[in-house]
Amino acid sequence: MKPSHVCSLFALVCSGAVSAQSYVIGVERLAFAPHYSIDAQGQYQGFARELFDLFARTSGVELSYKVLPVEQLLPALLSGQVDFKYPDSETWAPAQKAGKTLSYSQGVVDYVDGVLVAPRHQGQPVEQLKRLAMVSGWTPRGYQERIDAGQIELTYSDDLRQMIRQALRKDTDGAYFNVVVATHYLDNIRARPGALVFDAKLPHTRGTFHLSTIKHPEVLKRFDRFLLEQQAEVAALKDKYRVEANLDSKYMGLEQWKVDFLKRQKAKAATE
């Protein structure tokens, strides 16, 4: 065999190896910053994009992102149109997943879903919550019994922007959503920091986003090792995007300038 043929064969083998390491992550077509969003060119961006890109660079895999409407994402995973789904959880859509064997990564990022209210209403009992704004497709965990009893009326919106607008116009008594995402929207996009605040005294849900797959559990093991071995870099990305900002403190849901002010006041009081 001539050397040129050897090189051609070697290139073909290498090309096949690279192809075997290429995977598609199905992601949501959703404005969910700082976790993730889609830019004007249709590109996936945000914390999740940087995290998965870092995994690809450090683990020798090639990742691409298939952006799909939320309701099409799980069917795409179950039918094999995508290799992975993000975000996902073992507790989501159990009926659709029945009979399927899904694997899940370790937790990627923690979250809290709850109700944001006007500051003057913070701390009021749940009995005062009569009208609740929701984005279509969301489940208001912790409120179903009162909804079924007719004590809470749900008002649905197509997206976060519309839901927040309803709550700010006082069409509803509160808005149920991811606390970090809603606060980010108010602080950075709507430019109304503090107009709505998370009420930790009302029912709320804590959970964790995971990466899921049917066909590639071995890649999830590599991803889990990445989360462990690169935990300093992962933590830096979380800090950069503030995806877990104050989730375990009494400051959860407050804009950062107010958190800093309250911490300074506390530190000053401790020295007096």
mmCIF file of C-alpha atoms in Angstrom:
data_model
loop_
_atom_site.group_PDB
_atom_site.id
_atom_site.type_symbol
_atom_site.label_atom_id
_atom_site.label_comp_id
_atom_site.label_asym_id
_atom_site.label_seq_id
_atom_site.Cartn_x
_atom_site.Cartn_y
_atom_site.Cartn_z
ATOM 1 C CA MET A 1 0.000 0.000 0.000
ATOM 2 C CA LYS A 2 1.330 3.417 -0.932
ATOM 3 C CA PRO A 3 1.945 5.975 1.832
ATOM 4 C CA SER A 4 -0.752 8.276 0.437
ATOM 5 C CA HIS A 5 -3.280 5.465 0.722
ATOM 6 C CA VAL A 6 -2.195 4.847 4.284
ATOM 7 C CA CYS A 7 -2.723 8.537 5.085
ATOM 8 C CA SER A 8 -6.144 8.485 3.417
ATOM 9 C CA LEU A 9 -7.158 5.418 5.400
ATOM 10 C CA PHE A 10 -5.848 6.982 8.603
ATOM 11 C CA ALA A 11 -7.835 10.161 7.918
ATOM 12 C CA LEU A 12 -10.965 8.107 7.247
ATOM 13 C CA VAL A 13 -10.580 6.200 10.503
ATOM 14 C CA CYS A 14 -9.991 9.429 12.410
ATOM 15 C CA SER A 15 -13.004 11.004 10.766
ATOM 16 C CA GLY A 16 -15.156 8.058 11.780
ATOM 17 C CA ALA A 17 -13.901 8.310 15.354
ATOM 18 C CA VAL A 18 -14.830 11.979 15.541
ATOM 19 C CA SER A 19 -18.269 11.233 14.109
ATOM 20 C CA ALA A 20 -18.828 8.547 16.755
ATOM 21 C CA GLN A 21 -18.233 11.191 19.448
ATOM 22 C CA SER A 22 -20.789 13.668 18.131
ATOM 23 C CA TYR A 23 -24.065 14.090 20.017
ATOM 24 C CA VAL A 24 -27.155 16.290 19.850
ATOM 25 C CA ILE A 25 -28.649 17.857 22.970
ATOM 26 C CA GLY A 26 -32.316 18.771 22.650
ATOM 27 C CA VAL A 27 -32.975 22.100 24.371
ATOM 28 C CA GLU A 28 -35.996 24.302 24.971
ATOM 29 C CA ARG A 29 -36.994 27.187 22.705
ATOM 30 C CA LEU A 30 -37.667 29.333 25.709
ATOM 31 C CA ALA A 31 -36.597 32.668 27.178
ATOM 32 C CA PHE A 32 -35.301 31.305 30.471
ATOM 33 C CA ALA A 33 -32.300 33.523 31.208
ATOM 34 C CA PRO A 34 -29.945 33.315 32.978
ATOM 35 C CA HIS A 35 -30.223 29.506 32.668
ATOM 36 C CA TYR A 36 -30.659 29.560 28.879
ATOM 37 C CA SER A 37 -32.312 31.447 26.034
ATOM 38 C CA ILE A 38 -32.290 31.708 22.244
ATOM 39 C CA ASP A 39 -30.702 34.743 20.575
ATOM 40 C CA ALA A 40 -31.927 36.572 17.477
ATOM 41 C CA GLN A 41 -30.008 34.173 15.234
ATOM 42 C CA GLY A 42 -31.618 31.140 16.856
ATOM 43 C CA GLN A 43 -28.494 30.196 18.807
ATOM 44 C CA TYR A 44 -28.662 28.580 22.229
ATOM 45 C CA GLN A 45 -26.949 30.707 24.891
ATOM 46 C CA GLY A 46 -26.624 31.266 28.629
ATOM 47 C CA PHE A 47 -25.327 29.240 31.560
ATOM 48 C CA ALA A 48 -26.310 25.862 30.116
ATOM 49 C CA ARG A 49 -24.617 26.563 26.772
ATOM 50 C CA GLU A 50 -21.339 27.553 28.431
ATOM 51 C CA LEU A 51 -21.492 24.526 30.733
ATOM 52 C CA PHE A 52 -22.024 22.005 27.927
ATOM 53 C CA ASP A 53 -19.425 23.684 25.734
ATOM 54 C CA LEU A 54 -16.939 23.360 28.601
ATOM 55 C CA PHE A 55 -17.817 19.677 28.966
ATOM 56 C CA ALA A 56 -17.243 19.157 25.247
ATOM 57 C CA ARG A 57 -13.839 20.872 25.314
ATOM 58 C CA THR A 58 -12.581 18.988 28.360
ATOM 59 C CA SER A 59 -14.037 15.575 27.473
ATOM 60 C CA GLY A 60 -13.274 15.242 23.765
ATOM 61 C CA VAL A 61 -16.867 15.044 22.575
ATOM 62 C CA GLU A 62 -18.610 17.150 19.968
ATOM 63 C CA LEU A 63 -21.965 18.623 20.951
ATOM 64 C CA SER A 64 -24.607 20.414 18.934
ATOM 65 C CA TYR A 65 -27.924 21.840 20.107
ATOM 66 C CA LYS A 66 -31.350 21.219 18.616
ATOM 67 C CA VAL A 67 -33.754 23.939 19.712
ATOM 68 C CA LEU A 68 -37.344 22.717 19.993
ATOM 69 C CA PRO A 69 -40.637 23.952 21.449
ATOM 70 C CA VAL A 70 -40.955 22.688 25.016
ATOM 71 C CA GLU A 71 -43.818 20.305 24.212
ATOM 72 C CA GLN A 72 -41.798 18.667 21.391
ATOM 73 C CA LEU A 73 -38.600 18.105 23.361
ATOM 74 C CA LEU A 74 -39.458 14.956 25.327
ATOM 75 C CA PRO A 75 -41.064 13.238 22.283
ATOM 76 C CA ALA A 76 -37.872 14.039 20.341
ATOM 77 C CA LEU A 77 -35.794 12.267 22.998
ATOM 78 C CA LEU A 78 -38.118 9.276 23.218
ATOM 79 C CA SER A 79 -38.168 8.866 19.424
ATOM 80 C CA GLY A 80 -34.398 9.175 19.061
ATOM 81 C CA GLN A 81 -34.364 12.510 17.234
ATOM 82 C CA VAL A 82 -31.963 13.870 19.864
ATOM 83 C CA ASP A 83 -29.393 12.087 22.035
ATOM 84 C CA PHE A 84 -29.973 14.077 25.218
ATOM 85 C CA LYS A 85 -32.594 16.351 26.776
ATOM 86 C CA TYR A 86 -31.934 19.379 28.949
ATOM 87 C CA PRO A 87 -33.344 20.199 31.351
ATOM 88 C CA ASP A 88 -35.037 17.087 32.699
ATOM 89 C CA SER A 89 -35.914 15.343 35.950
ATOM 90 C CA GLU A 90 -37.051 11.888 36.981
ATOM 91 C CA THR A 91 -40.209 13.460 38.421
ATOM 92 C CA TRP A 92 -41.286 15.164 35.183
ATOM 93 C CA ALA A 93 -43.850 13.680 32.757
ATOM 94 C CA PRO A 94 -44.013 10.162 34.273
ATOM 95 C CA ALA A 95 -46.937 9.140 32.048
ATOM 96 C CA GLN A 96 -45.050 9.996 28.846
ATOM 97 C CA LYS A 97 -41.942 8.193 30.065
ATOM 98 C CA ALA A 98 -43.773 5.015 31.113
ATOM 99 C CA GLY A 99 -42.125 1.931 29.602
ATOM 100 C CA LYS A 100 -38.982 3.865 28.626
ATOM 101 C CA THR A 101 -35.629 3.486 30.343
ATOM 102 C CA LEU A 102 -34.114 6.916 30.827
ATOM 103 C CA SER A 103 -30.812 7.695 32.507
ATOM 104 C CA TYR A 104 -30.186 10.962 34.332
ATOM 105 C CA SER A 105 -27.033 12.831 35.206
ATOM 106 C CA GLN A 106 -26.160 14.107 38.616
ATOM 107 C CA GLY A 107 -27.788 17.417 39.455
ATOM 108 C CA VAL A 108 -26.610 20.249 37.221
ATOM 109 C CA VAL A 109 -28.205 23.248 38.941
ATOM 110 C CA ASP A 110 -30.733 23.752 41.741
ATOM 111 C CA TYR A 111 -33.863 25.852 41.350
ATOM 112 C CA VAL A 112 -36.867 27.140 43.258
ATOM 113 C CA ASP A 113 -40.332 27.680 41.758
ATOM 114 C CA GLY A 114 -42.686 29.885 43.727
ATOM 115 C CA VAL A 115 -44.942 32.913 43.817
ATOM 116 C CA LEU A 116 -43.794 36.487 43.330
ATOM 117 C CA VAL A 117 -46.019 39.224 44.736
ATOM 118 C CA ALA A 118 -46.046 42.993 45.099
ATOM 119 C CA PRO A 119 -43.759 43.958 48.025
ATOM 120 C CA ARG A 120 -46.677 45.270 50.110
ATOM 121 C CA HIS A 121 -48.305 41.832 49.931
ATOM 122 C CA GLN A 122 -45.225 39.833 50.934
ATOM 123 C CA GLY A 123 -45.901 37.684 53.992
ATOM 124 C CA GLN A 124 -49.680 37.588 53.600
ATOM 125 C CA PRO A 125 -51.338 34.189 54.196
ATOM 126 C CA VAL A 126 -52.069 31.934 51.243
ATOM 127 C CA GLU A 127 -55.801 32.591 51.773
ATOM 128 C CA GLN A 128 -55.238 36.082 50.335
ATOM 129 C CA LEU A 129 -54.011 34.592 47.061
ATOM 130 C CA LYS A 130 -57.134 34.499 44.892
ATOM 131 C CA ARG A 131 -55.760 34.975 41.354
ATOM 132 C CA LEU A 132 -52.487 33.436 40.219
ATOM 133 C CA ALA A 133 -50.706 34.200 36.954
ATOM 134 C CA MET A 134 -49.116 31.223 35.184
ATOM 135 C CA VAL A 135 -47.210 30.480 31.980
ATOM 136 C CA SER A 136 -49.037 27.817 29.958
ATOM 137 C CA GLY A 137 -47.593 24.370 30.596
ATOM 138 C CA TRP A 138 -46.430 25.087 34.140
ATOM 139 C CA THR A 139 -47.767 23.226 37.176
ATOM 140 C CA PRO A 140 -48.286 25.304 40.355
ATOM 141 C CA ARG A 141 -47.033 22.712 42.837
ATOM 142 C CA GLY A 142 -48.389 23.211 46.319
ATOM 143 C CA TYR A 143 -51.522 24.976 45.121
ATOM 144 C CA GLN A 144 -53.528 22.251 43.395
ATOM 145 C CA GLU A 145 -55.817 21.544 46.336
ATOM 146 C CA ARG A 146 -56.853 25.184 46.595
ATOM 147 C CA ILE A 147 -57.236 25.400 42.805
ATOM 148 C CA ASP A 148 -59.465 22.315 42.742
ATOM 149 C CA ALA A 149 -61.569 23.819 45.539
ATOM 150 C CA GLY A 150 -62.087 27.005 43.517
ATOM 151 C CA GLN A 151 -60.148 29.108 46.030
ATOM 152 C CA ILE A 152 -57.488 30.125 43.488
ATOM 153 C CA GLU A 153 -58.228 31.112 39.896
ATOM 154 C CA LEU A 154 -55.445 30.592 37.345
ATOM 155 C CA THR A 155 -54.748 33.088 34.579
ATOM 156 C CA TYR A 156 -52.533 31.683 31.812
ATOM 157 C CA SER A 157 -50.034 33.569 29.655
ATOM 158 C CA ASP A 158 -47.996 32.527 26.642
ATOM 159 C CA ASP A 159 -44.666 33.544 28.157
ATOM 160 C CA LEU A 160 -42.868 35.126 31.102
ATOM 161 C CA ARG A 161 -43.114 38.654 29.678
ATOM 162 C CA GLN A 162 -46.904 38.492 29.419
ATOM 163 C CA MET A 163 -47.268 36.877 32.837
ATOM 164 C CA ILE A 164 -45.149 39.525 34.578
ATOM 165 C CA ARG A 165 -47.115 42.271 32.839
ATOM 166 C CA GLN A 166 -50.359 40.811 34.201
ATOM 167 C CA ALA A 167 -48.965 40.715 37.725
ATOM 168 C CA LEU A 168 -47.594 44.270 37.529
ATOM 169 C CA ARG A 169 -50.968 45.571 36.287
ATOM 170 C CA LYS A 170 -52.534 43.914 39.344
ATOM 171 C CA ASP A 171 -54.686 41.670 37.172
ATOM 172 C CA THR A 172 -53.557 38.877 39.522
ATOM 173 C CA ASP A 173 -52.397 38.603 43.140
ATOM 174 C CA GLY A 174 -49.135 36.901 42.231
ATOM 175 C CA ALA A 175 -47.141 35.116 39.544
ATOM 176 C CA TYR A 176 -45.840 31.537 39.800
ATOM 177 C CA PHE A 177 -42.505 30.893 38.103
ATOM 178 C CA ASN A 178 -38.846 30.049 38.553
ATOM 179 C CA VAL A 179 -37.690 32.598 41.123
ATOM 180 C CA VAL A 180 -34.216 33.257 39.678
ATOM 181 C CA VAL A 181 -35.540 33.607 36.118
ATOM 182 C CA ALA A 182 -38.406 35.922 37.077
ATOM 183 C CA THR A 183 -36.103 38.077 39.216
ATOM 184 C CA HIS A 184 -33.526 38.245 36.404
ATOM 185 C CA TYR A 185 -36.236 39.367 33.995
ATOM 186 C CA LEU A 186 -37.458 42.100 36.340
ATOM 187 C CA ASP A 187 -33.942 43.309 37.161
ATOM 188 C CA ASN A 188 -32.283 43.179 33.747
ATOM 189 C CA ILE A 189 -34.910 43.105 31.001
ATOM 190 C CA ARG A 190 -38.046 44.811 32.306
ATOM 191 C CA ALA A 191 -35.890 47.184 34.400
ATOM 192 C CA ARG A 192 -38.314 47.002 37.301
ATOM 193 C CA PRO A 193 -36.129 45.597 40.109
ATOM 194 C CA GLY A 194 -38.114 44.862 43.230
ATOM 195 C CA ALA A 195 -41.491 45.411 41.556
ATOM 196 C CA LEU A 196 -42.344 41.807 42.425
ATOM 197 C CA VAL A 197 -40.610 39.798 45.146
ATOM 198 C CA PHE A 198 -40.523 36.134 46.026
ATOM 199 C CA ASP A 199 -42.685 35.210 49.016
ATOM 200 C CA ALA A 200 -40.945 32.337 50.798
ATOM 201 C CA LYS A 201 -43.871 31.980 53.214
ATOM 202 C CA LEU A 202 -46.123 30.778 50.392
ATOM 203 C CA PRO A 203 -45.843 27.183 49.078
ATOM 204 C CA HIS A 204 -42.840 26.733 46.800
ATOM 205 C CA THR A 205 -40.890 23.880 45.254
ATOM 206 C CA ARG A 206 -37.184 23.094 45.222
ATOM 207 C CA GLY A 207 -35.733 20.907 42.491
ATOM 208 C CA THR A 208 -32.709 20.205 40.316
ATOM 209 C CA PHE A 209 -32.153 20.223 36.559
ATOM 210 C CA HIS A 210 -30.545 17.099 35.066
ATOM 211 C CA LEU A 211 -29.314 15.963 31.657
ATOM 212 C CA SER A 212 -31.157 12.852 30.416
ATOM 213 C CA THR A 213 -30.707 10.220 27.716
ATOM 214 C CA ILE A 214 -31.962 6.874 26.557
ATOM 215 C CA LYS A 215 -29.131 5.768 24.279
ATOM 216 C CA HIS A 216 -25.967 7.104 25.907
ATOM 217 C CA PRO A 217 -25.751 6.423 29.663
ATOM 218 C CA GLU A 218 -21.977 6.013 29.325
ATOM 219 C CA VAL A 219 -21.690 9.653 28.225
ATOM 220 C CA LEU A 220 -23.693 10.710 31.279
ATOM 221 C CA LYS A 221 -21.069 8.986 33.434
ATOM 222 C CA ARG A 222 -18.415 11.092 31.729
ATOM 223 C CA PHE A 223 -20.553 14.178 32.309
ATOM 224 C CA ASP A 224 -20.883 13.297 36.006
ATOM 225 C CA ARG A 225 -17.086 12.971 36.264
ATOM 226 C CA PHE A 226 -16.774 16.337 34.549
ATOM 227 C CA LEU A 227 -19.097 17.970 37.124
ATOM 228 C CA LEU A 228 -16.917 16.549 39.894
ATOM 229 C CA GLU A 229 -13.489 17.162 38.380
ATOM 230 C CA GLN A 230 -14.328 20.639 37.089
ATOM 231 C CA GLN A 231 -16.414 21.735 40.056
ATOM 232 C CA ALA A 232 -14.416 24.956 40.505
ATOM 233 C CA GLU A 233 -15.076 25.958 36.878
ATOM 234 C CA VAL A 234 -18.738 24.924 37.161
ATOM 235 C CA ALA A 235 -19.100 26.990 40.337
ATOM 236 C CA ALA A 236 -17.531 29.968 38.546
ATOM 237 C CA LEU A 237 -20.097 29.673 35.755
ATOM 238 C CA LYS A 238 -22.922 29.512 38.294
ATOM 239 C CA ASP A 239 -21.585 32.662 39.942
ATOM 240 C CA LYS A 240 -21.200 34.404 36.577
ATOM 241 C CA TYR A 241 -24.823 33.765 35.613
ATOM 242 C CA ARG A 242 -26.224 33.802 39.177
ATOM 243 C CA VAL A 243 -28.344 30.726 38.427
ATOM 244 C CA GLU A 244 -28.380 29.717 42.083
ATOM 245 C CA ALA A 245 -28.319 33.221 43.544
ATOM 246 C CA ASN A 246 -29.249 33.124 47.240
ATOM 247 C CA LEU A 247 -31.294 29.926 46.880
ATOM 248 C CA ASP A 248 -30.341 28.849 50.398
ATOM 249 C CA SER A 249 -30.660 32.172 52.144
ATOM 250 C CA LYS A 250 -33.299 34.579 53.376
ATOM 251 C CA TYR A 251 -32.279 36.877 50.531
ATOM 252 C CA MET A 252 -33.639 34.583 47.823
ATOM 253 C CA GLY A 253 -35.383 36.545 45.102
ATOM 254 C CA LEU A 254 -34.003 39.953 46.107
ATOM 255 C CA GLU A 255 -32.086 42.050 43.582
ATOM 256 C CA GLN A 256 -28.335 41.964 44.258
ATOM 257 C CA TRP A 257 -27.914 45.602 45.307
ATOM 258 C CA LYS A 258 -30.448 45.073 48.088
ATOM 259 C CA VAL A 259 -28.739 41.842 49.198
ATOM 260 C CA ASP A 260 -25.402 43.666 49.382
ATOM 261 C CA PHE A 261 -26.964 46.521 51.357
ATOM 262 C CA LEU A 262 -28.614 44.197 53.883
ATOM 263 C CA LYS A 263 -25.380 42.239 54.353
ATOM 264 C CA ARG A 264 -23.450 45.463 54.963
ATOM 265 C CA GLN A 265 -26.048 46.558 57.500
ATOM 266 C CA LYS A 266 -25.808 43.216 59.277
ATOM 267 C CA ALA A 267 -22.010 43.332 59.348
ATOM 268 C CA LYS A 268 -22.086 46.917 60.683
ATOM 269 C CA ALA A 269 -24.514 45.986 63.445
ATOM 270 C CA ALA A 270 -22.309 43.074 64.490
ATOM 271 C CA THR A 271 -19.341 45.393 65.087
ATOM 272 C CA GLU A 272 -21.223 47.974 67.132
#
